Amino acid sequence: MTKIAVVGTGANGAGIGADMARNGLDVTFIEQWPAHVEAIRERGIEVRMPAGRTEITPVRAFHLCDVATLRETFDLVFVGVKAYDTRWACELIKPLLHEKSLVVGLQNGMSIDDVADVVGIDRTMGAVIELASNMWEPGITNRQNPPEDSWYAVGSISPATHGREEEVAAALRFAGTVEISDDIRSSKWMKLIVNAAELVPSALLNLELNTAAEVPGMYEFMMACGKEAARAALADGNRLRPIFGMEGALLDDPDAFAEQLFEIVLTKYSLPDTKTTSLQDWLKGRRSEVAEINGLVVDVLTRAGEAAPFNQLVVDLARKVESGELPADPANLELLLTGVPVR
């Protein structure tokens, strides 16, 4: 049987890993929150979904400090830590890989290259995920999109792994719909387009995603961030391509395509109480992935000789929030809308 490790079992990682374990796969959780590990060991991982649906699944769980005691190797490793933690997480698990192991980053941003740098491109598989979840108590993940409403894409970045996508897809299908992408870098950039629009901008207002998008002027600001990200994707050598199983994608119009993506997230993947992962991070006192998302947009467009004023403003304000200079608050709307006039 394929041996699977999930490194980083926060809200998404725990829910996905639980789906695999519940369906009979050999799954091991490796997690940095001590209380979370102990709760899972005591009572299993509890996944709460809409309409009162709850599933509790026993699963092996280890602390980071336990990894050095493990003597097994894993065939598949899913990395669920924050994008900025990718490198150390991959270094941690690297001794437990064999020559044919595959490491898959289930993260926002373009962490695929960080994975490849550490474990080797021939052991790296790219992935995109779309689901909303949150975690506030150890051992419990609140999954707002159950498996039937979750979406994934898997793709190779090396000829050595072409044809092995199904090894990853077969496991992920227990957690949602899976597509095989023939251009996973572009697919990941498409997700980054919508992440640039939604995650940190809504968090700056300390509001749920849909609520933030309904604030006068905010939808336009968020879309301006997404449109800059679409230009960055193209400037970085990628192509616009459908994700989320979308039909009728406007691939010849980057601005319209960015808006299509955002509308899908708002209407299909977000509930009225959905807080973005960035807002969850701030509420827990952690830093967000603003550098890996909005900051990347700025960096790519700067190298291309273009400006990204909307994403730059998001980066600047997020840094103030994370340094304690500025609270995340609806009052920040004025800073967003006056800092860069929305076109």
JSON list of N, CA and C in Angstrom, two decimals, residues 131-189:
[
{"chain": "A", "resi": 131, "resn": "LEU", "atom": "N", "xyz": [-10.54, 25.00, -1.90]},
{"chain": "A", "resi": 131, "resn": "LEU", "atom": "CA", "xyz": [-11.54, 24.70, -0.89]},
{"chain": "A", "resi": 131, "resn": "LEU", "atom": "C", "xyz": [-11.35, 25.69, 0.25]},
{"chain": "A", "resi": 132, "resn": "ALA", "atom": "N", "xyz": [-12.39, 25.91, 1.01]},
{"chain": "A", "resi": 132, "resn": "ALA", "atom": "CA", "xyz": [-12.33, 26.83, 2.14]},
{"chain": "A", "resi": 132, "resn": "ALA", "atom": "C", "xyz": [-12.49, 26.03, 3.43]},
{"chain": "A", "resi": 133, "resn": "SER", "atom": "N", "xyz": [-11.65, 26.33, 4.39]},
{"chain": "A", "resi": 133, "resn": "SER", "atom": "CA", "xyz": [-11.75, 25.68, 5.69]},
{"chain": "A", "resi": 133, "resn": "SER", "atom": "C", "xyz": [-11.08, 26.56, 6.73]},
{"chain": "A", "resi": 134, "resn": "ASN", "atom": "N", "xyz": [-11.28, 26.22, 7.99]},
{"chain": "A", "resi": 134, "resn": "ASN", "atom": "CA", "xyz": [-10.64, 26.96, 9.07]},
{"chain": "A", "resi": 134, "resn": "ASN", "atom": "C", "xyz": [-10.45, 26.06, 10.26]},
{"chain": "A", "resi": 135, "resn": "MET", "atom": "N", "xyz": [-9.54, 26.44, 11.13]},
{"chain": "A", "resi": 135, "resn": "MET", "atom": "CA", "xyz": [-9.24, 25.65, 12.32]},
{"chain": "A", "resi": 135, "resn": "MET", "atom": "C", "xyz": [-8.95, 26.59, 13.48]},
{"chain": "A", "resi": 136, "resn": "TRP", "atom": "N", "xyz": [-9.70, 26.42, 14.55]},
{"chain": "A", "resi": 136, "resn": "TRP", "atom": "CA", "xyz": [-9.52, 27.25, 15.75]},
{"chain": "A", "resi": 136, "resn": "TRP", "atom": "C", "xyz": [-9.25, 26.42, 16.99]},
{"chain": "A", "resi": 137, "resn": "GLU", "atom": "N", "xyz": [-9.59, 25.14, 16.93]},
{"chain": "A", "resi": 137, "resn": "GLU", "atom": "CA", "xyz": [-9.39, 24.24, 18.07]},
{"chain": "A", "resi": 137, "resn": "GLU", "atom": "C", "xyz": [-8.53, 23.06, 17.63]},
{"chain": "A", "resi": 138, "resn": "PRO", "atom": "N", "xyz": [-7.65, 22.58, 18.50]},
{"chain": "A", "resi": 138, "resn": "PRO", "atom": "CA", "xyz": [-6.84, 21.42, 18.13]},
{"chain": "A", "resi": 138, "resn": "PRO", "atom": "C", "xyz": [-7.70, 20.19, 17.88]},
{"chain": "A", "resi": 139, "resn": "GLY", "atom": "N", "xyz": [-7.36, 19.48, 16.81]},
{"chain": "A", "resi": 139, "resn": "GLY", "atom": "CA", "xyz": [-8.06, 18.25, 16.49]},
{"chain": "A", "resi": 139, "resn": "GLY", "atom": "C", "xyz": [-9.35, 18.43, 15.72]},
{"chain": "A", "resi": 140, "resn": "ILE", "atom": "N", "xyz": [-9.71, 19.68, 15.40]},
{"chain": "A", "resi": 140, "resn": "ILE", "atom": "CA", "xyz": [-10.98, 19.94, 14.72]},
{"chain": "A", "resi": 140, "resn": "ILE", "atom": "C", "xyz": [-10.76, 20.88, 13.54]},
{"chain": "A", "resi": 141, "resn": "THR", "atom": "N", "xyz": [-11.15, 20.46, 12.34]},
{"chain": "A", "resi": 141, "resn": "THR", "atom": "CA", "xyz": [-11.11, 21.34, 11.18]},
{"chain": "A", "resi": 141, "resn": "THR", "atom": "C", "xyz": [-12.53, 21.57, 10.69]},
{"chain": "A", "resi": 142, "resn": "ASN", "atom": "N", "xyz": [-12.83, 22.81, 10.41]},
{"chain": "A", "resi": 142, "resn": "ASN", "atom": "CA", "xyz": [-14.14, 23.19, 9.89]},
{"chain": "A", "resi": 142, "resn": "ASN", "atom": "C", "xyz": [-14.02, 23.36, 8.38]},
{"chain": "A", "resi": 143, "resn": "ARG", "atom": "N", "xyz": [-14.51, 22.38, 7.67]},
{"chain": "A", "resi": 143, "resn": "ARG", "atom": "CA", "xyz": [-14.35, 22.36, 6.21]},
{"chain": "A", "resi": 143, "resn": "ARG", "atom": "C", "xyz": [-15.62, 22.90, 5.56]},
{"chain": "A", "resi": 144, "resn": "GLN", "atom": "N", "xyz": [-15.52, 24.06, 4.95]},
{"chain": "A", "resi": 144, "resn": "GLN", "atom": "CA", "xyz": [-16.70, 24.69, 4.37]},
{"chain": "A", "resi": 144, "resn": "GLN", "atom": "C", "xyz": [-17.06, 24.13, 3.00]},
{"chain": "A", "resi": 145, "resn": "ASN", "atom": "N", "xyz": [-16.11, 23.50, 2.35]},
{"chain": "A", "resi": 145, "resn": "ASN", "atom": "CA", "xyz": [-16.37, 22.82, 1.07]},
{"chain": "A", "resi": 145, "resn": "ASN", "atom": "C", "xyz": [-16.08, 21.34, 1.26]},
{"chain": "A", "resi": 146, "resn": "PRO", "atom": "N", "xyz": [-17.10, 20.50, 1.39]},
{"chain": "A", "resi": 146, "resn": "PRO", "atom": "CA", "xyz": [-16.86, 19.07, 1.52]},
{"chain": "A", "resi": 146, "resn": "PRO", "atom": "C", "xyz": [-16.25, 18.51, 0.25]},
{"chain": "A", "resi": 147, "resn": "PRO", "atom": "N", "xyz": [-15.83, 17.25, 0.26]},
{"chain": "A", "resi": 147, "resn": "PRO", "atom": "CA", "xyz": [-15.16, 16.68, -0.92]},
{"chain": "A", "resi": 147, "resn": "PRO", "atom": "C", "xyz": [-15.91, 16.88, -2.23]},
{"chain": "A", "resi": 148, "resn": "GLU", "atom": "N", "xyz": [-17.21, 16.74, -2.20]},
{"chain": "A", "resi": 148, "resn": "GLU", "atom": "CA", "xyz": [-17.97, 16.86, -3.45]},
{"chain": "A", "resi": 148, "resn": "GLU", "atom": "C", "xyz": [-17.95, 18.29, -4.01]},
{"chain": "A", "resi": 149, "resn": "ASP", "atom": "N", "xyz": [-17.52, 19.25, -3.20]},
{"chain": "A", "resi": 149, "resn": "ASP", "atom": "CA", "xyz": [-17.45, 20.64, -3.66]},
{"chain": "A", "resi": 149, "resn": "ASP", "atom": "C", "xyz": [-16.02, 21.18, -3.67]},
{"chain": "A", "resi": 150, "resn": "SER", "atom": "N", "xyz": [-15.04, 20.31, -3.58]},
{"chain": "A", "resi": 150, "resn": "SER", "atom": "CA", "xyz": [-13.63, 20.73, -3.58]},
{"chain": "A", "resi": 150, "resn": "SER", "atom": "C", "xyz": [-12.98, 20.36, -4.91]},
{"chain": "A", "resi": 151, "resn": "TRP", "atom": "N", "xyz": [-11.95, 21.11, -5.29]},
{"chain": "A", "resi": 151, "resn": "TRP", "atom": "CA", "xyz": [-11.33, 20.94, -6.61]},
{"chain": "A", "resi": 151, "resn": "TRP", "atom": "C", "xyz": [-9.81, 20.96, -6.50]},
{"chain": "A", "resi": 152, "resn": "TYR", "atom": "N", "xyz": [-9.17, 20.12, -7.31]},
{"chain": "A", "resi": 152, "resn": "TYR", "atom": "CA", "xyz": [-7.71, 20.03, -7.33]},
{"chain": "A", "resi": 152, "resn": "TYR", "atom": "C", "xyz": [-7.22, 19.86, -8.76]},
{"chain": "A", "resi": 153, "resn": "ALA", "atom": "N", "xyz": [-6.00, 20.29, -9.00]},
{"chain": "A", "resi": 153, "resn": "ALA", "atom": "CA", "xyz": [-5.30, 19.98, -10.25]},
{"chain": "A", "resi": 153, "resn": "ALA", "atom": "C", "xyz": [-3.92, 19.46, -9.90]},
{"chain": "A", "resi": 154, "resn": "VAL", "atom": "N", "xyz": [-3.44, 18.53, -10.70]},
{"chain": "A", "resi": 154, "resn": "VAL", "atom": "CA", "xyz": [-2.13, 17.91, -10.48]},
{"chain": "A", "resi": 154, "resn": "VAL", "atom": "C", "xyz": [-1.38, 17.93, -11.79]},
{"chain": "A", "resi": 155, "resn": "GLY", "atom": "N", "xyz": [-0.07, 18.21, -11.74]},
{"chain": "A", "resi": 155, "resn": "GLY", "atom": "CA", "xyz": [0.71, 18.21, -12.97]},
{"chain": "A", "resi": 155, "resn": "GLY", "atom": "C", "xyz": [2.20, 18.11, -12.72]},
{"chain": "A", "resi": 156, "resn": "SER", "atom": "N", "xyz": [2.91, 17.61, -13.71]},
{"chain": "A", "resi": 156, "resn": "SER", "atom": "CA", "xyz": [4.36, 17.42, -13.63]},
{"chain": "A", "resi": 156, "resn": "SER", "atom": "C", "xyz": [5.10, 18.67, -14.06]},
{"chain": "A", "resi": 157, "resn": "ILE", "atom": "N", "xyz": [6.32, 18.83, -13.54]},
{"chain": "A", "resi": 157, "resn": "ILE", "atom": "CA", "xyz": [7.21, 19.88, -14.01]},
{"chain": "A", "resi": 157, "resn": "ILE", "atom": "C", "xyz": [8.51, 19.29, -14.55]},
{"chain": "A", "resi": 158, "resn": "SER", "atom": "N", "xyz": [8.58, 17.96, -14.61]},
{"chain": "A", "resi": 158, "resn": "SER", "atom": "CA", "xyz": [9.79, 17.28, -15.10]},
{"chain": "A", "resi": 158, "resn": "SER", "atom": "C", "xyz": [9.38, 16.10, -15.96]},
{"chain": "A", "resi": 159, "resn": "PRO", "atom": "N", "xyz": [10.10, 15.84, -17.05]},
{"chain": "A", "resi": 159, "resn": "PRO", "atom": "CA", "xyz": [9.81, 14.65, -17.86]},
{"chain": "A", "resi": 159, "resn": "PRO", "atom": "C", "xyz": [9.88, 13.37, -17.04]},
{"chain": "A", "resi": 160, "resn": "ALA", "atom": "N", "xyz": [10.67, 13.38, -15.98]},
{"chain": "A", "resi": 160, "resn": "ALA", "atom": "CA", "xyz": [10.82, 12.17, -15.16]},
{"chain": "A", "resi": 160, "resn": "ALA", "atom": "C", "xyz": [9.53, 11.79, -14.44]},
{"chain": "A", "resi": 161, "resn": "THR", "atom": "N", "xyz": [8.64, 12.75, -14.23]},
{"chain": "A", "resi": 161, "resn": "THR", "atom": "CA", "xyz": [7.40, 12.44, -13.51]},
{"chain": "A", "resi": 161, "resn": "THR", "atom": "C", "xyz": [6.18, 12.43, -14.42]},
{"chain": "A", "resi": 162, "resn": "HIS", "atom": "N", "xyz": [6.36, 12.72, -15.70]},
{"chain": "A", "resi": 162, "resn": "HIS", "atom": "CA", "xyz": [5.23, 12.62, -16.62]},
{"chain": "A", "resi": 162, "resn": "HIS", "atom": "C", "xyz": [4.69, 11.20, -16.61]},
{"chain": "A", "resi": 163, "resn": "GLY", "atom": "N", "xyz": [3.39, 11.06, -16.50]},
{"chain": "A", "resi": 163, "resn": "GLY", "atom": "CA", "xyz": [2.78, 9.75, -16.42]},
{"chain": "A", "resi": 163, "resn": "GLY", "atom": "C", "xyz": [2.55, 9.28, -15.00]},
{"chain": "A", "resi": 164, "resn": "ARG", "atom": "N", "xyz": [3.09, 10.00, -14.02]},
{"chain": "A", "resi": 164, "resn": "ARG", "atom": "CA", "xyz": [2.91, 9.62, -12.62]},
{"chain": "A", "resi": 164, "resn": "ARG", "atom": "C", "xyz": [1.86, 10.50, -11.92]},
{"chain": "A", "resi": 165, "resn": "GLU", "atom": "N", "xyz": [1.25, 11.40, -12.67]},
{"chain": "A", "resi": 165, "resn": "GLU", "atom": "CA", "xyz": [0.25, 12.28, -12.06]},
{"chain": "A", "resi": 165, "resn": "GLU", "atom": "C", "xyz": [-0.87, 11.50, -11.39]},
{"chain": "A", "resi": 166, "resn": "GLU", "atom": "N", "xyz": [-1.23, 10.37, -11.98]},
{"chain": "A", "resi": 166, "resn": "GLU", "atom": "CA", "xyz": [-2.34, 9.59, -11.45]},
{"chain": "A", "resi": 166, "resn": "GLU", "atom": "C", "xyz": [-2.04, 9.04, -10.06]},
{"chain": "A", "resi": 167, "resn": "GLU", "atom": "N", "xyz": [-0.77, 8.84, -9.74]},
{"chain": "A", "resi": 167, "resn": "GLU", "atom": "CA", "xyz": [-0.43, 8.37, -8.40]},
{"chain": "A", "resi": 167, "resn": "GLU", "atom": "C", "xyz": [-0.88, 9.38, -7.34]},
{"chain": "A", "resi": 168, "resn": "VAL", "atom": "N", "xyz": [-0.74, 10.64, -7.67]},
{"chain": "A", "resi": 168, "resn": "VAL", "atom": "CA", "xyz": [-1.17, 11.70, -6.76]},
{"chain": "A", "resi": 168, "resn": "VAL", "atom": "C", "xyz": [-2.68, 11.90, -6.86]},
{"chain": "A", "resi": 169, "resn": "ALA", "atom": "N", "xyz": [-3.19, 11.93, -8.08]},
{"chain": "A", "resi": 169, "resn": "ALA", "atom": "CA", "xyz": [-4.62, 12.17, -8.29]},
{"chain": "A", "resi": 169, "resn": "ALA", "atom": "C", "xyz": [-5.47, 11.10, -7.62]},
{"chain": "A", "resi": 170, "resn": "ALA", "atom": "N", "xyz": [-5.01, 9.86, -7.65]},
{"chain": "A", "resi": 170, "resn": "ALA", "atom": "CA", "xyz": [-5.79, 8.77, -7.07]},
{"chain": "A", "resi": 170, "resn": "ALA", "atom": "C", "xyz": [-6.02, 8.99, -5.58]},
{"chain": "A", "resi": 171, "resn": "ALA", "atom": "N", "xyz": [-5.03, 9.53, -4.89]},
{"chain": "A", "resi": 171, "resn": "ALA", "atom": "CA", "xyz": [-5.19, 9.81, -3.46]},
{"chain": "A", "resi": 171, "resn": "ALA", "atom": "C", "xyz": [-6.08, 11.03, -3.24]},
{"chain": "A", "resi": 172, "resn": "LEU", "atom": "N", "xyz": [-5.86, 12.07, -4.03]},
{"chain": "A", "resi": 172, "resn": "LEU", "atom": "CA", "xyz": [-6.63, 13.31, -3.86]},
{"chain": "A", "resi": 172, "resn": "LEU", "atom": "C", "xyz": [-8.10, 13.16, -4.21]},
{"chain": "A", "resi": 173, "resn": "ARG", "atom": "N", "xyz": [-8.43, 12.18, -5.05]},
{"chain": "A", "resi": 173, "resn": "ARG", "atom": "CA", "xyz": [-9.84, 12.02, -5.44]},
{"chain": "A", "resi": 173, "resn": "ARG", "atom": "C", "xyz": [-10.74, 11.69, -4.26]},
{"chain": "A", "resi": 174, "resn": "PHE", "atom": "N", "xyz": [-10.17, 11.17, -3.19]},
{"chain": "A", "resi": 174, "resn": "PHE", "atom": "CA", "xyz": [-10.98, 10.95, -1.99]},
{"chain": "A", "resi": 174, "resn": "PHE", "atom": "C", "xyz": [-11.35, 12.28, -1.33]},
{"chain": "A", "resi": 175, "resn": "ALA", "atom": "N", "xyz": [-10.66, 13.36, -1.72]},
{"chain": "A", "resi": 175, "resn": "ALA", "atom": "CA", "xyz": [-10.89, 14.67, -1.11]},
{"chain": "A", "resi": 175, "resn": "ALA", "atom": "C", "xyz": [-11.58, 15.65, -2.04]},
{"chain": "A", "resi": 176, "resn": "GLY", "atom": "N", "xyz": [-11.84, 15.24, -3.30]},
{"chain": "A", "resi": 176, "resn": "GLY", "atom": "CA", "xyz": [-12.51, 16.15, -4.22]},
{"chain": "A", "resi": 176, "resn": "GLY", "atom": "C", "xyz": [-12.31, 15.78, -5.66]},
{"chain": "A", "resi": 177, "resn": "THR", "atom": "N", "xyz": [-12.76, 16.64, -6.55]},
{"chain": "A", "resi": 177, "resn": "THR", "atom": "CA", "xyz": [-12.59, 16.46, -7.99]},
{"chain": "A", "resi": 177, "resn": "THR", "atom": "C", "xyz": [-11.15, 16.79, -8.36]},
{"chain": "A", "resi": 178, "resn": "VAL", "atom": "N", "xyz": [-10.52, 15.96, -9.19]},
{"chain": "A", "resi": 178, "resn": "VAL", "atom": "CA", "xyz": [-9.12, 16.17, -9.57]},
{"chain": "A", "resi": 178, "resn": "VAL", "atom": "C", "xyz": [-9.00, 16.21, -11.08]},
{"chain": "A", "resi": 179, "resn": "GLU", "atom": "N", "xyz": [-8.30, 17.22, -11.56]},
{"chain": "A", "resi": 179, "resn": "GLU", "atom": "CA", "xyz": [-7.96, 17.33, -12.98]},
{"chain": "A", "resi": 179, "resn": "GLU", "atom": "C", "xyz": [-6.45, 17.17, -13.15]},
{"chain": "A", "resi": 180, "resn": "ILE", "atom": "N", "xyz": [-6.04, 16.60, -14.27]},
{"chain": "A", "resi": 180, "resn": "ILE", "atom": "CA", "xyz": [-4.63, 16.52, -14.61]},
{"chain": "A", "resi": 180, "resn": "ILE", "atom": "C", "xyz": [-4.31, 17.72, -15.51]},
{"chain": "A", "resi": 181, "resn": "SER", "atom": "N", "xyz": [-3.35, 18.53, -15.09]},
{"chain": "A", "resi": 181, "resn": "SER", "atom": "CA", "xyz": [-2.97, 19.72, -15.85]},
{"chain": "A", "resi": 181, "resn": "SER", "atom": "C", "xyz": [-1.70, 19.44, -16.65]},
{"chain": "A", "resi": 182, "resn": "ASP", "atom": "N", "xyz": [-1.72, 19.82, -17.93]},
{"chain": "A", "resi": 182, "resn": "ASP", "atom": "CA", "xyz": [-0.52, 19.67, -18.75]},
{"chain": "A", "resi": 182, "resn": "ASP", "atom": "C", "xyz": [0.38, 20.90, -18.65]},
{"chain": "A", "resi": 183, "resn": "ASP", "atom": "N", "xyz": [-0.01, 21.85, -17.82]},
{"chain": "A", "resi": 183, "resn": "ASP", "atom": "CA", "xyz": [0.79, 23.07, -17.60]},
{"chain": "A", "resi": 183, "resn": "ASP", "atom": "C", "xyz": [0.50, 23.54, -16.18]},
{"chain": "A", "resi": 184, "resn": "ILE", "atom": "N", "xyz": [1.07, 22.83, -15.22]},
{"chain": "A", "resi": 184, "resn": "ILE", "atom": "CA", "xyz": [0.71, 23.08, -13.82]},
{"chain": "A", "resi": 184, "resn": "ILE", "atom": "C", "xyz": [1.22, 24.44, -13.35]},
{"chain": "A", "resi": 185, "resn": "ARG", "atom": "N", "xyz": [2.31, 24.93, -13.92]},
{"chain": "A", "resi": 185, "resn": "ARG", "atom": "CA", "xyz": [2.77, 26.27, -13.53]},
{"chain": "A", "resi": 185, "resn": "ARG", "atom": "C", "xyz": [1.72, 27.32, -13.87]},
{"chain": "A", "resi": 186, "resn": "SER", "atom": "N", "xyz": [1.19, 27.24, -15.08]},
{"chain": "A", "resi": 186, "resn": "SER", "atom": "CA", "xyz": [0.13, 28.18, -15.46]},
{"chain": "A", "resi": 186, "resn": "SER", "atom": "C", "xyz": [-1.10, 27.99, -14.58]},
{"chain": "A", "resi": 187, "resn": "SER", "atom": "N", "xyz": [-1.45, 26.74, -14.30]},
{"chain": "A", "resi": 187, "resn": "SER", "atom": "CA", "xyz": [-2.61, 26.49, -13.44]},
{"chain": "A", "resi": 187, "resn": "SER", "atom": "C", "xyz": [-2.41, 27.12, -12.06]},
{"chain": "A", "resi": 188, "resn": "LYS", "atom": "N", "xyz": [-1.21, 27.00, -11.51]},
{"chain": "A", "resi": 188, "resn": "LYS", "atom": "CA", "xyz": [-0.95, 27.59, -10.20]},
{"chain": "A", "resi": 188, "resn": "LYS", "atom": "C", "xyz": [-1.01, 29.11, -10.25]},
{"chain": "A", "resi": 189, "resn": "TRP", "atom": "N", "xyz": [-0.54, 29.69, -11.35]},
{"chain": "A", "resi": 189, "resn": "TRP", "atom": "CA", "xyz": [-0.63, 31.13, -11.49]},
{"chain": "A", "resi": 189, "resn": "TRP", "atom": "C", "xyz": [-2.09, 31.59, -11.58]}
]
